[in-house]
XYZ file of C-alpha atoms in Angstrom:
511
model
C -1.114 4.087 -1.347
C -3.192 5.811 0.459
C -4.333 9.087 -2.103
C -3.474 12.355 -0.719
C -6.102 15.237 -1.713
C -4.244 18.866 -1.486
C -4.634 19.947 -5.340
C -7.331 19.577 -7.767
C -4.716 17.316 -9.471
C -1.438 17.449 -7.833
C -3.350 16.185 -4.463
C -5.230 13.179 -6.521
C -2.016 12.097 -7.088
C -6.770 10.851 0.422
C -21.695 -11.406 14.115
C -20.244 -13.691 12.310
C -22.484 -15.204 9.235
C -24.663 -18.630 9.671
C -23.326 -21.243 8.203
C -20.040 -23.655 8.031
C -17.560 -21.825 10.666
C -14.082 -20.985 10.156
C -11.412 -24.277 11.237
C -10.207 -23.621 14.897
C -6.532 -24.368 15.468
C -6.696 -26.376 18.883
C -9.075 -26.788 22.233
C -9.678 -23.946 24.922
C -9.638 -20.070 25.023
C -6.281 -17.749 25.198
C -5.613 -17.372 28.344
C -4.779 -13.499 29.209
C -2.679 -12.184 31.554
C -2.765 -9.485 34.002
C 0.896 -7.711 32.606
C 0.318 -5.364 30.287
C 0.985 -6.014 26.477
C 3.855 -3.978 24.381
C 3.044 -0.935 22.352
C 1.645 -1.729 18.908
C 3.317 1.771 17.645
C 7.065 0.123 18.725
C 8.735 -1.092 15.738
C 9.108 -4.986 16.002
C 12.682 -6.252 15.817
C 13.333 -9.452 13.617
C 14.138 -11.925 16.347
C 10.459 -13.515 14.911
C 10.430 -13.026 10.875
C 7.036 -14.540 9.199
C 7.150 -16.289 6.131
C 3.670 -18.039 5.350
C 0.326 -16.486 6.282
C -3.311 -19.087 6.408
C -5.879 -16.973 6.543
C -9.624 -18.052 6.927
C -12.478 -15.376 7.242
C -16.091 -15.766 7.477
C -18.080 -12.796 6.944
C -21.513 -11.369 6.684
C -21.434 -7.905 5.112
C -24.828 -7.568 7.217
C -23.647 -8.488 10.258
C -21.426 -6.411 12.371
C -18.833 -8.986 13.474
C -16.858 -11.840 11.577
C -15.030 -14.477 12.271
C -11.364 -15.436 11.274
C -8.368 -18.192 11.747
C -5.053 -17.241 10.716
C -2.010 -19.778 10.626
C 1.343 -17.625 10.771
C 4.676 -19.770 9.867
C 7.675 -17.866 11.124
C 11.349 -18.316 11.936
C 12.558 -17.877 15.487
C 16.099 -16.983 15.312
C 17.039 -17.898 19.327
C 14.821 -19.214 21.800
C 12.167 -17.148 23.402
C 9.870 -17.541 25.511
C 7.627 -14.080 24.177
C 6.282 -13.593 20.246
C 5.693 -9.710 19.421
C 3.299 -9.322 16.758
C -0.432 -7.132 16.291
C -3.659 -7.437 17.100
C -6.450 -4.623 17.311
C -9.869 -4.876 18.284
C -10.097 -8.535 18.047
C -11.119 -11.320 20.627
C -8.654 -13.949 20.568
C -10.430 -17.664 21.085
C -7.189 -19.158 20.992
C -3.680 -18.609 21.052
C -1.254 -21.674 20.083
C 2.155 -22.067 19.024
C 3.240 -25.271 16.763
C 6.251 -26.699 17.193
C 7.478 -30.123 15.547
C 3.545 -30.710 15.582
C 2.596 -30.100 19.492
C 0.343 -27.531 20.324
C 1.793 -25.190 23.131
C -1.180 -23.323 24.338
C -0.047 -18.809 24.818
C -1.023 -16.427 27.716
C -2.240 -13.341 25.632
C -0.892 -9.681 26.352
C -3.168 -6.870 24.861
C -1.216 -3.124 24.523
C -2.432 -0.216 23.386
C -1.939 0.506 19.809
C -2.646 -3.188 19.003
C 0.641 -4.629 20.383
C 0.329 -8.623 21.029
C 2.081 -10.259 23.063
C 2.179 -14.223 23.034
C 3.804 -15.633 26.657
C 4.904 -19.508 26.645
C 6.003 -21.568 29.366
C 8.824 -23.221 27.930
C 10.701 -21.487 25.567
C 9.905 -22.198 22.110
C 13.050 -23.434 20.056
C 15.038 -21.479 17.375
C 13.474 -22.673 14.076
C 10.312 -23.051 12.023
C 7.174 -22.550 14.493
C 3.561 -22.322 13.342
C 1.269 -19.613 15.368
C -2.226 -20.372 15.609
C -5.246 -17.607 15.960
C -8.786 -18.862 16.089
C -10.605 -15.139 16.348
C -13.494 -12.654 15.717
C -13.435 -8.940 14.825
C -15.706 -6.442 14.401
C -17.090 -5.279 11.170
C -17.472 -1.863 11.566
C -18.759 1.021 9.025
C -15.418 3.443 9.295
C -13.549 2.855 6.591
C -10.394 1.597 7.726
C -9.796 -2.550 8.680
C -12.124 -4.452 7.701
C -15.513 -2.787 7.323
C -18.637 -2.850 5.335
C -20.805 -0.770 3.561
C -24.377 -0.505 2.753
C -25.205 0.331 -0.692
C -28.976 0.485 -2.107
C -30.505 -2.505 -1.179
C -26.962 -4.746 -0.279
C -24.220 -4.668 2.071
C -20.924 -5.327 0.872
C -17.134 -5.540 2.775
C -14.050 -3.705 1.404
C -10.657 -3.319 3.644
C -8.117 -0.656 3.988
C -4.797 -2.026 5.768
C -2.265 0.763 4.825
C -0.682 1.576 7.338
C -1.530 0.013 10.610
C -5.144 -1.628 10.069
C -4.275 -5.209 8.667
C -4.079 -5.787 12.236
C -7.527 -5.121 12.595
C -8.700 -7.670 10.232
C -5.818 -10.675 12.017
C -3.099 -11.153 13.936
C -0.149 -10.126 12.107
C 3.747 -8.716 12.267
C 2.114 -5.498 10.949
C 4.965 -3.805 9.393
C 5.811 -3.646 5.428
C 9.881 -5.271 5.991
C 8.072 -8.499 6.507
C 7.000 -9.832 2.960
C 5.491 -13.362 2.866
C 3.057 -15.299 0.486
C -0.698 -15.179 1.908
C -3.019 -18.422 1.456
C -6.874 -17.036 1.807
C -10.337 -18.195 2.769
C -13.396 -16.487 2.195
C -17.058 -17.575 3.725
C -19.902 -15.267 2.186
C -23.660 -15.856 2.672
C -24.490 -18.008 -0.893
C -24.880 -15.589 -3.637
C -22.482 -13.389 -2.662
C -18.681 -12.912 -4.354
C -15.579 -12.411 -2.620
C -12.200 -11.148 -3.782
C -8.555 -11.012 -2.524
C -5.247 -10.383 -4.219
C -4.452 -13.895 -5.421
C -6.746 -15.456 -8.336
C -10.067 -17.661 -7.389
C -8.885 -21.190 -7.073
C -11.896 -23.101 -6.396
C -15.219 -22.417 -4.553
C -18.010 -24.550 -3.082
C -20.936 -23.981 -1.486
C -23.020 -25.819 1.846
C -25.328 -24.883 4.484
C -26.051 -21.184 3.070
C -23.007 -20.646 2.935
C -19.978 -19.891 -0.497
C -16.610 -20.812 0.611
C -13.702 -19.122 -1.657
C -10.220 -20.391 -2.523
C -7.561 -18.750 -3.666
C -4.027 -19.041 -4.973
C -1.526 -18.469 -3.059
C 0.331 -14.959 -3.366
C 3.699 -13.853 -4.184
C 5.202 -12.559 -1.143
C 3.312 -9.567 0.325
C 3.592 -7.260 2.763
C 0.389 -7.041 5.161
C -0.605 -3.412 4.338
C -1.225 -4.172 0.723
C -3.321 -7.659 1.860
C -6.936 -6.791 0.738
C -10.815 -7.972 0.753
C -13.686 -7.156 -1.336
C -17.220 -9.272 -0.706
C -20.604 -9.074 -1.503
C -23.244 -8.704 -4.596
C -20.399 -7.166 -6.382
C -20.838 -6.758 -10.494
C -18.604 -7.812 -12.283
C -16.709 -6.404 -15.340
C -14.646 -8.434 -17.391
C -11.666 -6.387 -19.954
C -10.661 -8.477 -23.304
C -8.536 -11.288 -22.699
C -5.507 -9.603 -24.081
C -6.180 -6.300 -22.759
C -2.595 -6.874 -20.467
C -0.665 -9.453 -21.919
C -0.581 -12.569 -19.581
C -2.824 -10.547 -16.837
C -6.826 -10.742 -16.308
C -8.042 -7.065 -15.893
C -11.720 -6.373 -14.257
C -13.484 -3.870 -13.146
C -15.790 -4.592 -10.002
C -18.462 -2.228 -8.619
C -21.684 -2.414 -6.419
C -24.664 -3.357 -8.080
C -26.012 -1.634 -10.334
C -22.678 0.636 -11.039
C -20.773 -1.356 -13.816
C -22.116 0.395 -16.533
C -19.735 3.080 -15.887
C -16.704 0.744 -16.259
C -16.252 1.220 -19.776
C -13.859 4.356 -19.343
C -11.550 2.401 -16.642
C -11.322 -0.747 -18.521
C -10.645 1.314 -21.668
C -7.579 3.579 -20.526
C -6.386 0.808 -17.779
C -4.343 -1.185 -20.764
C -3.077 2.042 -22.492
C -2.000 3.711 -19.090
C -0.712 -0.210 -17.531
C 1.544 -0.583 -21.347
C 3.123 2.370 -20.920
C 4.267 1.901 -17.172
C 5.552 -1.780 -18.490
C 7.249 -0.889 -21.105
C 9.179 1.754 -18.553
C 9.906 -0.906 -16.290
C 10.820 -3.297 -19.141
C 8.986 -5.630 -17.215
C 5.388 -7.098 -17.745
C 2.696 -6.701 -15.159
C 4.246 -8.498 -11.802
C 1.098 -10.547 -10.329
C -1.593 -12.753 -11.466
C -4.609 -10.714 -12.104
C -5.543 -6.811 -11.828
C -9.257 -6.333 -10.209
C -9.833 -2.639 -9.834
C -12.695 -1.933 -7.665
C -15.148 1.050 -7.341
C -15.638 1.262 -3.105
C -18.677 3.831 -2.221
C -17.289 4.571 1.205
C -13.526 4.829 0.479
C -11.850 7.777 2.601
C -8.057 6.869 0.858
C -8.997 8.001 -2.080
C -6.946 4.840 -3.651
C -5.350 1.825 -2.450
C -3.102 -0.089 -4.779
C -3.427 -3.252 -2.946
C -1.863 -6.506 -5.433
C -4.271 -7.864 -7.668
C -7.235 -5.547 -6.097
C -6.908 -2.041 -5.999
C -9.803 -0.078 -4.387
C -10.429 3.229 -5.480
C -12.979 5.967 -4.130
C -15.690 5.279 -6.885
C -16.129 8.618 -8.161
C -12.323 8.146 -9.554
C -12.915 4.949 -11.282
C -16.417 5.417 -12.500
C -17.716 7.393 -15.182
C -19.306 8.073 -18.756
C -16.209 8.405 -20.911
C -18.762 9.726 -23.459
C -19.686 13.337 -20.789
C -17.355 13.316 -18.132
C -15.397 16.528 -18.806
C -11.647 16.986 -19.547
C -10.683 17.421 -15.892
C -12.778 14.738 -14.445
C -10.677 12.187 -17.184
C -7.098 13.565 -16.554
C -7.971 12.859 -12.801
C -9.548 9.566 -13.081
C -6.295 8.628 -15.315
C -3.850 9.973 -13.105
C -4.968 8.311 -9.968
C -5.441 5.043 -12.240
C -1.670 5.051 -13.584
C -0.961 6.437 -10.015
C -1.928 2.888 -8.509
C -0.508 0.892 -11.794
C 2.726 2.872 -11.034
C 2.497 1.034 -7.578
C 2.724 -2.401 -9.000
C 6.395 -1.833 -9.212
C 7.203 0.739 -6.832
C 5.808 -0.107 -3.584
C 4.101 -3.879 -4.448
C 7.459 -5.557 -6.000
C 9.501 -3.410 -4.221
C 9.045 -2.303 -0.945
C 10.318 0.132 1.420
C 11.745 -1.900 4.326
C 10.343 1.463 7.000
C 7.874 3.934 6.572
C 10.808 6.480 6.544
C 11.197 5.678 2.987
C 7.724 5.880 2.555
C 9.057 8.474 -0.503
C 10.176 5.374 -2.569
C 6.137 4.506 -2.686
C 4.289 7.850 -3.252
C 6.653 10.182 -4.520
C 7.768 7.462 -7.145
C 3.886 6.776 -8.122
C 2.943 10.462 -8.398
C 5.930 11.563 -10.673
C 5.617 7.940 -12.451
C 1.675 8.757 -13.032
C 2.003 12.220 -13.910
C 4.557 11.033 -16.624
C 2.501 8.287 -17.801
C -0.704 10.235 -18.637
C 1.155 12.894 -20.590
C 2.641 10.385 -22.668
C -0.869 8.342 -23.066
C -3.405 11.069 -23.196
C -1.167 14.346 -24.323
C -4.723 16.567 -25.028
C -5.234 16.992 -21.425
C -1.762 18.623 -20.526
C -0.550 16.861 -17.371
C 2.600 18.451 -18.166
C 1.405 21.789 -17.196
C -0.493 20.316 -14.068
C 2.853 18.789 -13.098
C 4.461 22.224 -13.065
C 1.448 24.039 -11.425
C 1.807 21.187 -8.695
C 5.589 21.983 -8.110
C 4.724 25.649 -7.637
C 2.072 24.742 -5.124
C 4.259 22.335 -3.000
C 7.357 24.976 -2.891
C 5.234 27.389 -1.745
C 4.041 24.787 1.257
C 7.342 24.032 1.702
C 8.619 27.459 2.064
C 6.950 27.838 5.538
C 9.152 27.286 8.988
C 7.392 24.368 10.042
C 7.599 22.034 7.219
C 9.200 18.843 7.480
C 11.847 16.847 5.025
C 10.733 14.097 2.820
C 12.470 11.469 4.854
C 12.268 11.577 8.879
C 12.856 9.649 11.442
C 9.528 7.277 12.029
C 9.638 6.355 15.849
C 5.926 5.752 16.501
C 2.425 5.475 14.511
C 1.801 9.153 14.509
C 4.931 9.609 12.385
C 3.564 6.833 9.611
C 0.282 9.228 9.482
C 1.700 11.903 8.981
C 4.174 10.852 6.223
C 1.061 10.969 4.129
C 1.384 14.375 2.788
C 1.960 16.381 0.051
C 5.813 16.562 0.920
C 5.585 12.907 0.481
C 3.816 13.233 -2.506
C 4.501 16.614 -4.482
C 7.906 17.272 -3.250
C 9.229 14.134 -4.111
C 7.553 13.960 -7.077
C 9.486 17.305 -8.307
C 12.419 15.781 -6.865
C 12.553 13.014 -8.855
C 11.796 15.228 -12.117
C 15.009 17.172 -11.165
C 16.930 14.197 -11.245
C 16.039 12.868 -14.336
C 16.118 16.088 -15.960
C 19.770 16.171 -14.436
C 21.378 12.816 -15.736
C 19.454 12.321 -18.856
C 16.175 10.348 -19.177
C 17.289 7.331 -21.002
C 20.215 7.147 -17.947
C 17.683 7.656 -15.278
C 15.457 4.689 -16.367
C 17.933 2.318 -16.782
C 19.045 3.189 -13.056
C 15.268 2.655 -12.030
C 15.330 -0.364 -13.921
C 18.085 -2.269 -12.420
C 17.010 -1.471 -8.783
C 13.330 -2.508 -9.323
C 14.879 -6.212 -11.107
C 17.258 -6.094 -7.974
C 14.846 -5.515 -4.922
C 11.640 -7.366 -7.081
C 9.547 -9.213 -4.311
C 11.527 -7.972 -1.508
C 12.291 -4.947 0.403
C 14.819 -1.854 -0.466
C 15.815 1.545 1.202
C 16.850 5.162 -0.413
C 20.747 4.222 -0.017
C 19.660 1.209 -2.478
C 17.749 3.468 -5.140
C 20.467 5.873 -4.985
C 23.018 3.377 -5.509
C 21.343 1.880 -8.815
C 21.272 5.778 -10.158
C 24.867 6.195 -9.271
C 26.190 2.781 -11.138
C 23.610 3.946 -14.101
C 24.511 7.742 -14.709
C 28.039 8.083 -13.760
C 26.770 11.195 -11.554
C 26.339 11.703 -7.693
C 22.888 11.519 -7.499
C 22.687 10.395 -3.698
C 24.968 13.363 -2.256
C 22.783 15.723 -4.555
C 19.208 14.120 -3.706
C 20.238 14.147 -0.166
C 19.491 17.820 0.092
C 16.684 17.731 -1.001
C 15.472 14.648 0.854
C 16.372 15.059 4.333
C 16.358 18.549 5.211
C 12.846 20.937 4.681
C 12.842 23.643 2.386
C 13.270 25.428 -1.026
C 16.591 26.619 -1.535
C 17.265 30.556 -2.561
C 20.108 31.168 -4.790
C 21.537 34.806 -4.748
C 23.700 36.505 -7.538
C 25.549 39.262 -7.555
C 27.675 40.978 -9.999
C 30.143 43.458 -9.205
C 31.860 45.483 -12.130
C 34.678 46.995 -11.893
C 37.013 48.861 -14.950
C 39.746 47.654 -13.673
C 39.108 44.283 -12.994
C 37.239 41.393 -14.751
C 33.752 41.058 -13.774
C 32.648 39.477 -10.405
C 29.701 36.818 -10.368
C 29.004 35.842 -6.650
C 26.457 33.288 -5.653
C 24.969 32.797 -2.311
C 22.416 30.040 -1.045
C 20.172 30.394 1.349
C 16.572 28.961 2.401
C 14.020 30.549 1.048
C 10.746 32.061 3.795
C 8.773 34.051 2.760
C 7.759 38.053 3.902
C 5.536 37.586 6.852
């Protein structure tokens, strides 16, 4: 998730390195073309579906390009003669496509919007192919991609992908429907750590240069694919602080002093969640990292959530009441993700409700049932009030709307995303009962788990749960803008029995 800042708590809830290079896929550059490539904002079809990603980076948090190899497995469901996939900002050294072990060599299209297309001469067969990227990328200092930072004395690399910047960092089918397990690389200048969402599996080192292995992931989309490299410090909770998962803190040097609040509420805030779920946590490990140029706010990528540092550091022992019920909220925010949004996710951005609006109510919940002294419960309501009032106005949108181009993903990211939903999803569990709600939430999360769902599946899981419409009554509150006005009147009469007459209208405002 990317954190979306419009309360003081509603809102918290916005040259490649020396050394050993990375494995090149075949002989000779891409060759481009002069026809122009496809629009990276144009939603791919599934013609081409990945289902294994290779990934091999080497980077230099002091230098300001890397270098990177990516081996894509996908299935080709007719023959084509044209893969659609992403690529921003990157030079492509070669461009292959494997098929029953040949190497067919790809003329390269470049669109705007980091659209890729890969031309073949002969048509490549319906079946398993293997696409082959040997690449380099920039390493810039905006913090989206992959970027780098300089802190103190040390640079360090941290990524943001969500939505459209995993293309940035490799070529990619950049959209969250297509959830496959990622295999990853790292080459850091010796000394240096480096981090990704699957556990450490082995490293080595040679030439000046720490090569990293990891595990390979559970199926991921590429948004929630992250990096973290460099002098990092390293924070370690008890073994059995989440049953069966490794929790850390990490932090820039010099910094993990102030993990001691994070590692301390992370279990209490992470049992909670599970024990709502009724399932434990659903990856390998949990690294939560403290970023020092981090303009998300939060990003609850698997097995290494970044957070703004501000949020996730601090002395538990002076920070004041606010500053805790915020750090909590946007921790159990991201923890809320590990369910909603990392095992299950949305199969379009137009559901991107199903993520936020799920993690806000789901972390709002969770601190007033951990942490009771610091009243979320009353935040929660001051938040509804807020986002009613926002949504009052002419020009506000509905929760869900149509996405047709990259724009539309941005702007999703709001606080009728967030807040709306959120009180939207309050309404409906205050409607069918609690204990009915959960169980609904329950049996879509085990039904969807490491795959992709929609808002017709969510709603049908409520439905067979509670016995109640829930998807004809959320729907008016989903996809159309606005706060309803209800209007009684009573009309007496001696005569007759008394009147009551309700009318419902959308509530604007005077002026």
């Amino acid at each position: 998730m990317r954190l979306v800042y419009l309360l003081p708590l509603a809102g918290v809830v916005a040259v490649a390195c020396g050394g050993k290079p990375a494995p090149t896929g075949g002989e000779g550059p891409a060759q481009p073309a002069a026809a122009a490539g496809p629009d990276g904002n144009e939603r791919l079809d599934r013609s081409i579906v990945p289902t294994r990603y290779v990934l091999d980076l080497t980077v230099d948090p002091a230098q300001p390009t890397f270098k990177g190899a990516v081996a894509i497995t996908a299935t080709v469901e007719a023959p084509t003669r044209t893969v659609r996939l992403h690529a921003e900002g990157l030079e492509l050294a070669t461009a292959q496509a494997e098929v029953a072990g040949e190497r067919r060599p790809a003329e390269v299209r470049m669109g705007p919007n980091g659209g890729l297309a890969l031309d073949f001469a002969q048509p490549l067969p319906a079946g398993e192919v293997v696409l082959h990227f040997d690449y380099a990328g920039k390493l810039g200092e905006v913090p989206h991609g992959l970027y780098r930072v300089e802190d103190g004395d040390a640079w360090y690399a941290f990524t943001q992908f969500e939505a459209l910047h995993a293309r940035e960092a490799f070529p990619c089918f950049d959209q969250p429907e297509f959830k496959t397990p990622f295999v990853t690389t790292l080459r850091v200048p010796e000394g240096q750590l480096a981090f990704t969402n699957g556990p450490e599996a082995g490293r080595s080192a040679d030439g000046g240069v720490t090569t990293f292995t990891f595990a390979e992931t559970k199926p991921l989309p590429t948004y929630l694919v992250a990096f973290a490299m460099g002098p990092l410090e390293v924070m370690p909770a008890p073994a059995d602080a989440i049953p069966g998962t490794p929790l850390r803190i990490l932090a820039t040097r010099g910094k993990g002093k102030l993990a001691g609040y994070a590692l301390e509420r992370t279990p209490l805030l992470h049992a909670a969640l599970s024990a709502y779920f009724d399932l434990p946590h659903p990856f390998a490990k949990l690294d939560q990292v403290a970023v020092p140029n981090f303009s998300a706010g939060a990003m609850e990528n698997v097995g290494l959530v970044t957070y703004r540092e501000t949020l996730l550091l601090l002395d538990g022992a002076t920070a004041p009441a606010q500053r805790k019920m915020w750090s909590q909220a946007v921790v159990a925010h991201e923890l809320a993700h590990m369910w909603f949004g990392n095992l299950v996710t949305p199969t379009w951005w137009n559901d991107l409700w199903l993520n936020e609006a799920f993690a806000t109510w789901m972390g709002g919940r969770t601190v007033a049932e951990v942490d009771p002294g610091l009243e979320m419960d009353l935040e929660q309501v001051w938040g509804a009030q807020f986002i009613m009032l926002a949504d009052s106005k002419k020009d506000t949108r509905a929760i869900r709307q149509p996405i047709r181009h990259g724009g539309d993903i941005n702007n999703a990211f709001d606080g009728i995303t967030y807040g709306k939903g959120a009180a939207v999803l309050r309404m409906l569990e205050a409607w069918v009962g609690a204990e009915a709600f959960r169980d609904g939430v329950r049996a879509y999360v085990r039904a969807h788990a490491h795959g992709n769902a929609t808002t017709a599946d969510l709603m049908n899981a409520l439905e067979k749960a509670t016995g109640k419409p829930v998807g004809a009554v959320a729907a008016g509150f989903l996809d159309q803008p606005g706060v309803p006005l209800v209007q009684m009147t009573l009309t007496c009469d001696a005569r007759e029995p008394a009147t009551l007459t309700m009318k419902q209208t959308r509530y604007l405002p005077v002026g």
